[in-house]
Amino acid sequence: MASETSTVVSLHGVDVPLVRRGAGPPVLVLHGGEGPLDGLPFTESLSSNFELLHPTHPGFDGTPIPEHFDNLQDLVFLYLDLIDSLDLHDAILMGFSMGGWLATEIAVMNTGRFSKLVLVDSVGIKPGGPFDRDVADVFASSAEELLKATWHDRSLAPDHAAMSDEAMQIVAANRVAHGLYTWEPYMHNPKLRYRLHRIDIPTLLVWGENDGIVSADYGAALRDLIPGASLSVIPEAGHHPHIEQPEQFAARFLEFANG
Amino acid sequence: MRAWFFTEDAYPYLPDEDSYESIRVNLPNKHFDPSTGADLYHMYLDMWCAADEMGLNIMNNEHHQTATCMVPAAPIMLGILARETKNARLLILGNPVANRSQPVRVAEEMALIDVLSKGRLECGFVRGVPYESAPANVFPYRGTEKLWEAHDLITKAWTTHDGPFNFEGRWFHARQVNIWPRPYQQPHPPVWVTMGSAGSAEQVAQRGHIGAVFLAGYPRIRDIFEGYRKGYTEAHGTEMPIDRLAYCAMICVGNTEQEGLDGAEKLLWYMSSNKVPPQYSNPPGYHPPAVAATMMRGDSSGTGLPTSTTLSEQMARGNVFAGTPDQVYDQIKKFYDYCGGFGNLMMMSQAGFMTFDETLASMKLFSEEVYPRLKELTASYDPGQMRETQASLPDVENVDISTLASEFVR
């Protein structure tokens, strides 16, 4: 296992836990609604070539939600501070699901510190009309519907019944933070699509072919709005291709990152 | 004691409960027959008017997208009652102000009802039950903060008479607020707020409003009411007047014990019909993570199945008072002494399939044979004596409080 350092970065009163793993060019990894990704097999394989920087969004993994936080914009500005604080240069910015939206918001502001952008089963825009269900309503779905929409192979889903009370409370608290950042407008910023032209670094979208939360068609719509972006669809994967097909995922990331 | 007749205005004619996932939020409204619904609205209005004639006060409320309550806009029903009734105080409990985007509109609606009824409005504010989150599309986190901010704006709108003000809060914004009409009662109608814990009770007490508790029963009532009394004395430097506390229970009075119990069985529809899956009963940010985690596991009401509940359990908890007039009085008195007293009894006296005639028979017995004794009870309320009485009664610990019951406690 690659070397790991856990620190807490203090940013104007907000403490952000940060795990750094591996050595090489930096990759800022922004997790989605399920919480931190550090320690998953795909991060292990990437960390032989890169230094992965895993911050935990406030509210996730047992951290408090800052009193003044209301929505994703608060995260965007927190991470602008974090990026300055870490003095990142030529980093790869990679976001998953809600973290993809966050990465996109950061990128439309300023790509100066980043060399490339990777978005994985990302949300953030609204391709359809008012009556179109572009992103599954995860807060109004049953556990069964969520399992079906999220996973190609549901045996990989976390088993809530087997979790400790403490772990389950973190899952419940993560859901609160997820709601805070994404409730309304649901999983998107109506303005974002008009700003995507500002992304002037190579961009790769990676998508699970069977994602029932946010479909590969949504990925294609997002790709078409980002100059020069490409979309790489991974078969036999749902909303978490990095978990369901870690080798495929790592291969596509490495090809793009090294290309 | 003031008694408040309450029915939640259910639409009980539903298909087999195995055929639907939830009675709330997503039950298709093809199951609502407008003609049947019209008859039910008139029946419920007639019940409230009968309450007025019997000398009872009136309480109503609202819920959304649910067969448990056909009234999605309580002020509309209250507007009708303001005109149709003569003497009853009219309590709305309450306006779900954490879920409504325009508090000023609420201030206007309430002022209209107060003027129309010539000062009979009692205005409640509630955070709302968790199933309201989806229909209102409101993220329930910090709901209590939203409630109090809306409260501050509404009371300011009611009490400002010399031209407009602007409001720029965290949750609500309003421009050139200058409501017409202004309330009939001065400085404004009595305010009620629901409370479910000692902490929330303290917030209500500080403002001196009436604190209302639903179905907390023996397991939790002492803690909540004690929180209120303590908070009141700390904030105001005097003993709390007994009219500041309110308790809601299901009540059925019969000529015989069996008649009262049979009616109470019908009232339990309120609980037994409440089939709600966890995605609606546990929206993110409503419950504390420890409770939410339990519900996500599928324990307790998180299964979406109606809670199996027996009348004897609910009576032991102090959620149902039922039997002959003497028995009902004794049950209320016992609970009253146990919790330290309250000046308002909200009576859920109709639910589910309970008929108009059955409901009125129970109300009549209550108003003629129970109510006068309850009025005497509160008239002789003495805080010091009550503390002694309370101290002589040990804590009741035999009844657990399920997640379901806790959902109603607010």
XYZ file of C-alpha atoms in Angstrom:
669
model
C 0.000 0.000 0.000
C 1.273 3.440 -0.916
C 2.295 5.831 1.829
C -0.536 7.774 3.392
C -0.669 11.010 5.371
C -3.789 12.264 7.102
C -3.986 15.947 7.962
C -6.631 18.517 8.688
C -6.479 21.732 6.666
C -8.003 24.670 8.506
C -9.640 27.173 6.168
C -11.109 30.264 7.819
C -12.787 28.289 10.556
C -13.700 25.222 8.515
C -11.602 22.116 9.088
C -11.170 19.860 6.074
C -9.731 16.392 6.655
C -7.256 15.554 3.890
C -5.681 12.195 3.102
C -2.659 12.202 0.767
C -1.709 8.893 -0.750
C 1.015 7.948 -3.229
C 3.700 9.911 -4.988
C 3.712 11.725 -8.314
C 1.710 14.502 -9.956
C -1.192 15.569 -7.725
C -4.780 14.472 -8.320
C -7.441 16.299 -6.317
C -10.216 13.755 -5.740
C -13.676 15.153 -4.930
C -16.037 12.508 -3.624
C -19.755 12.197 -4.200
C -22.757 11.698 -1.952
C -21.620 8.342 -0.595
C -18.605 9.905 1.083
C -14.817 9.593 0.914
C -13.255 7.226 -1.600
C -9.788 6.802 -0.151
C -8.816 3.180 0.340
C -10.912 1.772 -2.493
C -8.978 -0.529 -4.839
C -8.902 1.980 -7.708
C -7.166 4.567 -5.527
C -4.544 1.987 -4.660
C -3.647 1.416 -8.297
C -3.600 5.140 -9.161
C -1.406 5.999 -6.208
C 1.588 4.185 -7.688
C 1.818 6.928 -10.310
C 0.132 9.913 -8.687
C -0.315 11.613 -5.378
C -4.032 11.416 -4.630
C -5.395 14.200 -2.446
C -8.666 13.194 -0.782
C -10.446 15.983 1.096
C -13.651 15.159 2.962
C -16.494 17.586 2.336
C -17.885 19.166 5.523
C -20.765 17.081 6.829
C -19.358 13.807 5.548
C -17.661 11.074 7.522
C -18.694 12.480 10.870
C -17.511 16.063 10.306
C -19.818 18.970 11.158
C -21.719 21.083 8.648
C -20.498 24.677 9.105
C -23.227 26.966 10.379
C -23.138 29.195 7.295
C -23.211 26.375 4.716
C -26.367 26.174 2.600
C -25.525 24.623 -0.740
C -22.856 23.503 -3.184
C -21.571 27.030 -3.748
C -20.231 26.977 -0.199
C -18.188 23.909 -1.090
C -16.922 25.550 -4.266
C -15.479 28.495 -2.370
C -14.113 26.281 0.382
C -12.211 24.304 -2.230
C -10.923 27.405 -3.968
C -9.369 28.192 -0.594
C -8.107 24.645 -0.209
C -6.529 24.657 -3.658
C -4.716 27.913 -2.850
C -3.702 26.601 0.530
C -2.220 23.442 -1.009
C -0.624 25.599 -3.724
C -1.528 23.035 -6.372
C 0.067 23.301 -9.812
C -0.602 21.181 -12.876
C -2.907 18.992 -10.818
C -5.584 16.722 -12.200
C -9.030 17.615 -10.896
C -11.265 14.564 -10.594
C -14.816 14.522 -9.264
C -17.365 11.772 -8.748
C -21.117 12.333 -9.050
C -21.826 15.379 -6.837
C -18.053 15.828 -6.611
C -18.050 16.003 -10.425
C -20.463 18.909 -10.258
C -18.186 20.525 -7.688
C -15.118 19.978 -9.901
C -16.974 21.486 -12.852
C -17.961 24.579 -10.861
C -14.333 25.040 -9.846
C -13.108 24.543 -13.404
C -15.440 27.164 -14.902
C -14.037 29.694 -12.436
C -10.377 29.094 -13.050
C -8.431 26.199 -14.486
C -5.079 27.876 -13.776
C -3.915 25.321 -11.254
C -5.105 22.278 -13.192
C -3.808 20.357 -16.168
C -6.771 18.061 -16.732
C -10.324 17.458 -15.586
C -11.957 14.074 -15.016
C -15.685 13.790 -14.322
C -17.152 10.450 -13.266
C -20.919 9.870 -13.510
C -21.222 13.540 -12.727
C -24.255 15.698 -12.094
C -24.454 19.506 -12.280
C -26.446 20.433 -15.385
C -30.038 19.991 -16.502
C -30.096 18.709 -20.085
C -33.851 18.093 -20.203
C -36.999 20.148 -19.695
C -38.891 20.824 -16.463
C -40.776 17.525 -16.616
C -37.723 15.414 -17.487
C -36.204 13.365 -14.685
C -32.533 13.962 -15.587
C -31.161 12.674 -12.294
C -33.013 10.031 -10.292
C -34.690 11.499 -7.209
C -32.447 9.729 -4.729
C -34.198 11.340 -1.760
C -37.610 9.979 -2.785
C -36.449 6.508 -3.843
C -36.854 3.337 -1.847
C -33.747 1.424 -0.814
C -34.620 -1.171 -3.442
C -34.989 1.411 -6.217
C -31.690 2.996 -5.218
C -29.855 -0.318 -5.305
C -31.250 -1.035 -8.742
C -30.385 2.405 -10.107
C -26.923 2.596 -8.581
C -25.368 -0.798 -9.191
C -24.820 -3.089 -12.121
C -23.756 -5.750 -9.619
C -25.662 -5.014 -6.452
C -23.652 -7.525 -4.458
C -21.007 -4.773 -4.318
C -23.352 -2.379 -2.503
C -22.599 -1.629 1.141
C -24.569 -3.888 3.462
C -26.341 -1.613 5.924
C -27.525 -4.552 8.003
C -23.920 -5.570 8.686
C -22.730 -2.100 9.680
C -22.051 -1.006 13.240
C -24.387 1.604 14.715
C -21.598 4.146 14.487
C -20.937 3.409 10.799
C -24.643 3.562 10.035
C -24.950 6.951 11.709
C -22.191 8.217 9.452
C -24.145 6.936 6.447
C -27.197 8.797 7.749
C -25.196 11.981 8.373
C -23.623 11.736 4.895
C -27.137 11.699 3.507
C -27.898 14.958 5.311
C -24.812 16.612 3.837
C -25.680 15.210 0.405
C -29.125 16.756 0.720
C -27.715 20.085 1.844
C -25.494 20.364 -1.224
C -27.964 19.089 -3.828
C -31.587 19.639 -2.757
C -32.697 22.577 -4.880
C -32.190 23.156 -7.730
C -31.922 19.406 -7.595
C -28.410 18.166 -8.449
C -27.696 21.046 -10.789
C -26.942 24.709 -11.207
C -29.096 26.195 -13.994
C -26.289 28.654 -14.810
C -23.561 26.068 -15.148
C -24.219 25.086 -18.752
C -23.649 28.690 -19.873
C -20.230 28.684 -18.216
C -18.889 25.353 -19.418
C -17.223 26.979 -22.454
C -14.673 28.393 -20.016
C -13.162 24.965 -19.386
C -9.940 25.144 -21.379
C -8.145 22.007 -20.183
C -8.455 18.462 -21.556
C -11.530 16.861 -20.058
C -12.483 13.206 -19.772
C -15.915 12.016 -18.753
C -16.062 8.457 -17.456
C -19.465 6.810 -17.143
C -20.907 3.495 -16.064
C -22.933 2.166 -18.965
C -25.792 1.068 -16.700
C -25.928 4.095 -14.441
C -29.561 4.496 -13.418
C -28.913 7.581 -11.281
C -27.528 9.724 -14.066
C -27.436 8.013 -17.445
C -24.697 7.816 -20.052
C -26.945 9.986 -22.262
C -26.630 12.703 -19.641
C -22.872 12.159 -19.843
C -23.033 12.699 -23.587
C -24.995 15.930 -23.103
C -22.402 17.167 -20.633
C -19.566 16.184 -22.972
C -21.144 18.154 -25.817
C -21.125 21.292 -23.671
C -17.464 21.107 -22.630
C -15.028 22.085 -25.387
C -13.050 19.087 -26.642
C -14.259 16.739 -23.940
C -14.458 13.010 -24.531
C -16.724 10.416 -22.959
C -15.536 6.958 -22.018
C -18.302 4.506 -21.136
C -17.449 1.465 -19.054
C -19.618 -1.626 -19.558
C -21.004 -3.669 -16.693
C -20.942 -0.737 -14.325
C -23.570 1.510 -12.779
C -23.129 4.813 -10.952
C -19.780 3.750 -9.471
C -17.636 2.421 -12.346
C -14.547 3.023 -10.203
C -15.890 0.459 -7.723
C -17.531 -2.009 -10.089
C -14.741 -2.009 -12.709
C -11.669 -0.662 -10.900
C -9.169 -1.958 -13.444
C -11.072 -0.599 -16.418
C -11.472 2.653 -14.582
C -7.795 2.919 -13.701
C -6.779 2.043 -17.269
C -8.948 4.809 -18.739
C -7.767 7.306 -16.191
C -4.112 6.453 -16.774
C -4.459 6.575 -20.541
C -5.970 10.058 -20.280
C -3.677 11.300 -17.533
C -0.521 10.125 -19.256
C -1.681 10.969 -22.766
C -59.501 23.922 30.807
C -60.349 24.691 27.260
C -61.223 21.721 25.050
C -60.584 21.739 21.325
C -62.447 19.404 18.986
C -60.151 18.066 16.292
C -60.512 15.739 13.342
C -57.814 15.332 10.730
C -60.354 14.960 7.920
C -59.287 11.613 6.592
C -60.340 10.100 3.296
C -60.583 6.522 4.553
C -62.069 4.749 1.519
C -58.873 3.210 0.249
C -58.043 0.006 -1.577
C -56.370 -2.912 0.197
C -53.287 -1.511 1.877
C -51.111 -4.226 0.329
C -51.866 -2.638 -3.043
C -50.065 0.627 -2.280
C -46.635 1.548 -0.958
C -47.621 4.560 1.095
C -50.730 6.351 2.290
C -48.760 9.591 2.020
C -46.919 11.426 -0.742
C -47.287 8.965 -3.623
C -50.726 7.364 -3.221
C -52.315 8.132 -6.619
C -55.243 10.502 -6.342
C -57.313 8.297 -8.652
C -58.310 6.768 -5.300
C -59.923 10.063 -4.304
C -63.481 10.218 -5.566
C -64.428 13.908 -5.726
C -68.084 13.236 -5.018
C -67.284 11.219 -1.891
C -64.730 13.881 -0.982
C -67.367 16.612 -1.199
C -69.632 14.713 1.198
C -66.738 14.245 3.600
C -65.819 17.943 3.563
C -69.376 18.833 4.448
C -69.491 16.188 7.161
C -66.309 17.490 8.754
C -67.533 21.090 8.612
C -70.808 19.978 10.197
C -68.846 18.304 13.005
C -66.944 21.495 13.707
C -70.144 23.504 13.675
C -71.649 21.001 16.122
C -68.623 21.493 18.357
C -69.347 25.215 18.338
C -72.951 24.598 19.343
C -71.868 22.306 22.183
C -69.540 24.925 23.621
C -66.332 23.273 22.459
C -63.531 25.088 20.668
C -62.294 24.092 17.236
C -58.899 22.942 16.032
C -57.897 22.127 12.487
C -54.698 21.428 10.580
C -53.351 20.573 7.154
C -51.267 17.932 5.449
C -50.327 17.430 1.831
C -50.620 14.552 -0.635
C -52.174 12.193 1.860
C -55.399 10.318 2.466
C -54.928 10.786 6.198
C -55.901 14.446 5.848
C -57.954 15.842 2.975
C -57.183 19.452 3.840
C -54.038 20.794 2.169
C -54.922 24.386 3.093
C -56.217 24.711 6.642
C -56.878 28.468 6.341
C -59.555 27.773 3.725
C -61.500 25.529 6.115
C -60.940 27.984 8.934
C -62.235 30.808 6.748
C -65.487 28.897 6.330
C -65.706 28.254 10.073
C -65.020 31.896 10.848
C -68.293 32.640 9.095
C -70.309 29.555 10.075
C -69.565 29.393 13.788
C -70.490 31.828 16.532
C -68.572 31.301 19.735
C -65.796 28.738 19.323
C -62.176 29.821 19.377
C -60.614 28.760 16.072
C -57.240 27.106 16.394
C -55.095 26.297 13.396
C -52.301 23.965 14.470
C -50.804 24.764 12.487
C -49.352 26.723 9.706
C -46.348 24.727 8.441
C -44.254 27.877 8.196
C -40.926 26.087 7.768
C -42.380 24.695 4.538
C -44.110 27.798 3.219
C -42.104 30.199 1.111
C -44.095 33.334 1.928
C -44.559 34.024 5.640
C -46.180 37.364 4.832
C -48.923 35.519 2.984
C -49.477 33.448 6.136
C -49.701 36.667 8.173
C -52.329 37.954 5.748
C -54.385 34.757 5.777
C -54.386 34.665 9.561
C -55.294 38.343 9.866
C -58.217 37.811 7.500
C -59.555 34.890 9.556
C -59.080 36.841 12.769
C -61.038 39.810 11.455
C -63.754 37.694 9.835
C -64.262 35.740 13.065
C -64.167 38.963 15.129
C -61.129 37.931 17.076
C -61.597 34.189 17.538
C -58.392 32.995 15.865
C -55.646 31.140 17.726
C -52.689 30.807 15.388
C -50.377 27.802 15.547
C -47.026 27.359 13.872
C -45.529 23.923 13.260
C -42.381 22.544 11.719
C -44.455 19.811 10.046
C -44.073 16.040 9.943
C -41.285 14.483 7.857
C -43.608 13.354 5.058
C -44.270 17.005 4.237
C -40.727 17.502 3.027
C -41.268 16.026 -0.450
C -44.615 17.707 -1.210
C -43.245 21.059 -0.044
C -39.858 20.404 -1.688
C -38.190 21.746 1.415
C -34.947 20.340 2.732
C -35.890 19.691 6.348
C -32.493 20.456 7.884
C -32.651 23.505 10.189
C -36.459 23.419 9.999
C -36.745 24.808 13.505
C -34.609 27.815 12.569
C -36.879 28.446 9.595
C -39.941 28.175 11.810
C -38.695 30.827 14.210
C -37.562 33.179 11.471
C -40.995 32.926 9.815
C -42.584 33.473 13.229
C -40.578 36.649 13.771
C -41.543 38.022 10.372
C -45.236 37.141 10.795
C -45.557 38.657 14.268
C -43.757 41.782 13.063
C -46.171 42.002 10.111
C -49.147 41.652 12.489
C -47.918 44.315 14.887
C -46.602 46.958 12.507
C -49.267 49.605 11.879
C -47.386 52.651 10.717
C -46.281 51.676 7.258
C -44.011 49.170 5.591
C -40.810 47.451 6.636
C -38.411 45.222 4.746
C -37.104 41.882 5.946
C -33.884 40.235 4.843
C -33.391 37.088 6.889
C -31.470 33.939 6.336
C -34.440 31.980 5.039
C -37.015 34.556 4.019
C -37.036 37.927 2.330
C -39.906 40.359 2.085
C -40.231 43.868 0.678
C -42.512 46.714 1.762
C -44.430 44.587 4.256
C -47.628 46.356 5.251
C -50.446 43.861 5.544
C -54.117 44.633 5.012
C -56.120 43.662 7.013
C -54.324 43.753 10.324
C -55.451 41.328 13.032
C -58.620 41.916 15.024
C -56.988 40.881 18.306
C -54.326 43.173 19.756
C -51.443 43.016 19.694
C -52.026 39.803 17.729
C -53.896 36.482 17.966
C -52.634 34.021 20.579
C -49.772 31.962 19.159
C -49.295 28.221 19.594
C -46.180 26.259 18.707
C -45.744 22.489 18.842
C -42.924 21.026 20.883
C -41.386 17.584 21.145
C -38.557 17.923 23.640
C -37.555 19.938 26.700
C -35.256 21.986 24.464
C -37.935 22.911 21.961
C -40.338 23.602 24.831
C -37.920 26.104 26.296
C -37.867 28.063 23.037
C -41.662 28.294 23.036
C -41.722 29.251 26.724
C -39.235 32.077 26.259
C -41.662 33.715 23.859
C -44.600 33.058 26.161
C -46.605 31.232 23.484
C -48.820 28.224 24.096
C -46.794 25.023 23.831
C -48.654 22.102 22.304
C -47.733 18.445 22.551
C -49.213 15.602 20.509
C -49.401 12.056 21.829
C -46.182 12.175 23.835
C -47.884 10.165 26.526
C -46.517 9.246 29.902
C -43.026 8.394 28.576
C -42.167 11.921 27.499
C -44.689 14.426 28.758
C -43.009 15.249 32.059
C -39.744 16.116 30.421
C -41.352 18.347 27.797
C -43.742 20.194 30.103
C -41.055 20.610 32.751
C -38.806 22.128 30.065
C -41.569 24.604 29.309
C -42.301 25.537 32.920
C -38.614 26.014 33.647
C -38.057 28.055 30.509
C -41.096 30.199 31.271
C -40.027 31.036 34.789
C -36.478 31.785 33.671
C -37.630 34.078 30.883
C -40.541 35.818 32.599
C -39.712 35.589 36.282
C -43.147 34.267 37.217
C -44.952 30.947 37.456
C -46.325 29.726 34.180
C -50.075 30.256 33.824
C -51.663 26.889 33.158
C -53.254 28.054 29.923
C -49.776 28.015 28.332
C -49.722 24.227 27.916
C -51.752 22.014 25.610
C -51.969 18.265 25.177
C -53.530 16.320 22.317
C -54.942 12.846 22.794
C -57.555 10.662 21.163
C -60.742 10.804 23.155
C -63.959 8.820 22.984
C -66.697 8.991 25.581
C -69.478 6.402 25.633
C -72.596 5.737 27.662
C -70.919 2.507 28.668
C -67.259 1.628 28.945
C -67.559 -0.680 25.960
C -69.126 2.029 23.829
C -66.212 4.353 24.622
C -63.645 1.668 23.889
C -65.346 0.687 20.632
C -65.197 4.284 19.470
C -61.569 4.562 20.534
C -60.732 1.498 18.465
C -62.000 3.427 15.454
C -59.813 6.411 16.379
C -56.736 4.194 16.181
C -57.147 4.311 12.392
C -55.029 7.438 12.718
C -52.064 5.273 13.685
C -52.809 1.945 12.068
C -53.408 3.419 8.617
C -50.149 5.374 8.617
C -48.236 3.216 6.154
C -45.224 5.265 5.082
C -41.926 3.981 3.671
C -38.602 5.299 4.969
C -37.862 7.524 1.985
C -40.828 9.659 3.091
C -40.680 9.214 6.856
C -36.938 9.819 6.954
C -35.968 12.644 4.587
C -32.355 13.744 5.076
C -31.987 16.342 7.791
C -35.292 15.802 9.552
C -34.309 13.305 12.233
C -31.017 13.328 14.131
C -28.541 10.863 12.535
C -29.013 8.286 15.320
C -32.756 8.084 14.603
C -32.255 8.308 10.840
C -29.753 5.446 10.955
C -32.257 3.217 12.730
C -34.901 4.025 10.166
C -32.518 3.396 7.248
C -31.879 -0.033 8.682
C -35.570 -0.727 8.347
C -36.271 -0.945 12.055
C -39.456 0.368 13.607
C -41.655 2.487 11.348
C -38.862 2.545 8.781
C -40.279 -0.660 7.348
C -43.141 1.315 5.890
C -45.622 -0.987 7.578
C -48.303 0.479 9.767
C -47.423 0.190 13.404
C -49.367 -2.527 15.106
C -50.888 -0.889 18.075
C -53.471 -1.988 20.584
C -55.942 0.207 22.349
C -54.762 -0.962 25.746
C -51.149 0.003 24.872
C -52.176 3.417 23.679
C -54.335 3.969 26.732
C -51.481 2.910 29.000
C -49.279 5.432 27.242
C -51.723 8.244 27.811
C -52.372 8.686 24.097
C -56.026 7.612 24.315
C -58.634 8.469 26.936
C -61.751 6.328 26.516
C -64.689 4.880 28.398
C -67.604 6.304 30.380
C -67.579 9.999 31.305
C -66.294 9.145 34.776
C -63.553 6.935 33.388
C -62.472 9.493 30.821
C -62.360 12.207 33.456
C -60.311 9.986 35.768
C -57.858 9.107 32.985
C -57.379 12.745 32.044
C -57.053 13.777 35.696
C -54.422 11.105 36.304
C -52.417 12.262 33.309
C -52.951 15.911 34.269
C -51.574 15.323 37.759
C -48.705 13.242 36.406
C -47.487 15.874 33.968
C -48.110 18.900 36.179
C -51.238 20.158 34.489
C -52.242 21.776 31.238
C -54.925 24.257 30.344
C -55.813 23.042 26.871
C -57.012 19.628 25.811
C -56.942 18.963 22.093
C -59.315 16.112 21.411
C -58.814 13.940 18.391
C -62.378 12.707 18.503
C -62.942 11.542 14.954
C -60.786 9.447 12.665
C -61.056 6.899 9.897
C -64.502 5.363 9.646
C -65.991 6.878 12.771
C -69.401 8.163 11.699
C -70.954 11.576 12.195
C -73.484 10.216 14.715
C -70.879 8.280 16.685
C -68.634 11.320 16.836
C -71.382 13.661 17.957
C -72.593 11.245 20.627
C -69.102 11.135 22.114
C -68.661 14.909 21.858
C -71.990 15.482 23.557
C -71.146 13.221 26.475
C -67.786 14.904 26.761
C -69.153 18.417 26.706
C -71.949 17.706 29.160
C -70.313 15.331 31.615
C -66.555 15.627 31.367
C -65.815 19.174 30.270
C -67.405 20.965 33.277
C -65.231 18.931 35.650
C -62.114 19.706 33.627
C -62.925 23.401 33.797
C -63.134 23.124 37.578
C -59.862 21.286 37.625
C -57.921 24.058 35.941
C -59.816 26.769 37.811
C -58.391 25.363 41.042
C -54.865 24.994 39.652
C -52.238 25.946 42.186
C -48.609 25.602 41.107
C -47.277 24.774 44.571
C -49.909 22.173 45.274
C -49.418 20.702 41.829
C -45.692 20.265 42.460
C -46.513 18.241 45.579
C -49.058 16.116 43.739
C -46.612 15.511 40.925
C -43.807 14.585 43.284
C -45.993 11.921 44.854
C -46.450 10.199 41.490
C -43.476 8.098 40.361
C -42.252 8.145 36.760
C -44.128 5.781 34.489
C -41.539 3.691 32.723
C -43.514 0.714 31.519
C -44.291 2.006 28.069
C -41.695 2.490 25.378
C -41.891 5.224 22.810
C -41.592 3.901 19.295
C -40.210 5.830 16.385
C -43.728 6.102 15.105
C -44.986 7.787 18.220
C -42.015 10.131 18.216
C -42.960 11.222 14.718
C -46.249 12.547 15.984
C -44.659 14.392 18.860
C -44.191 17.814 17.465
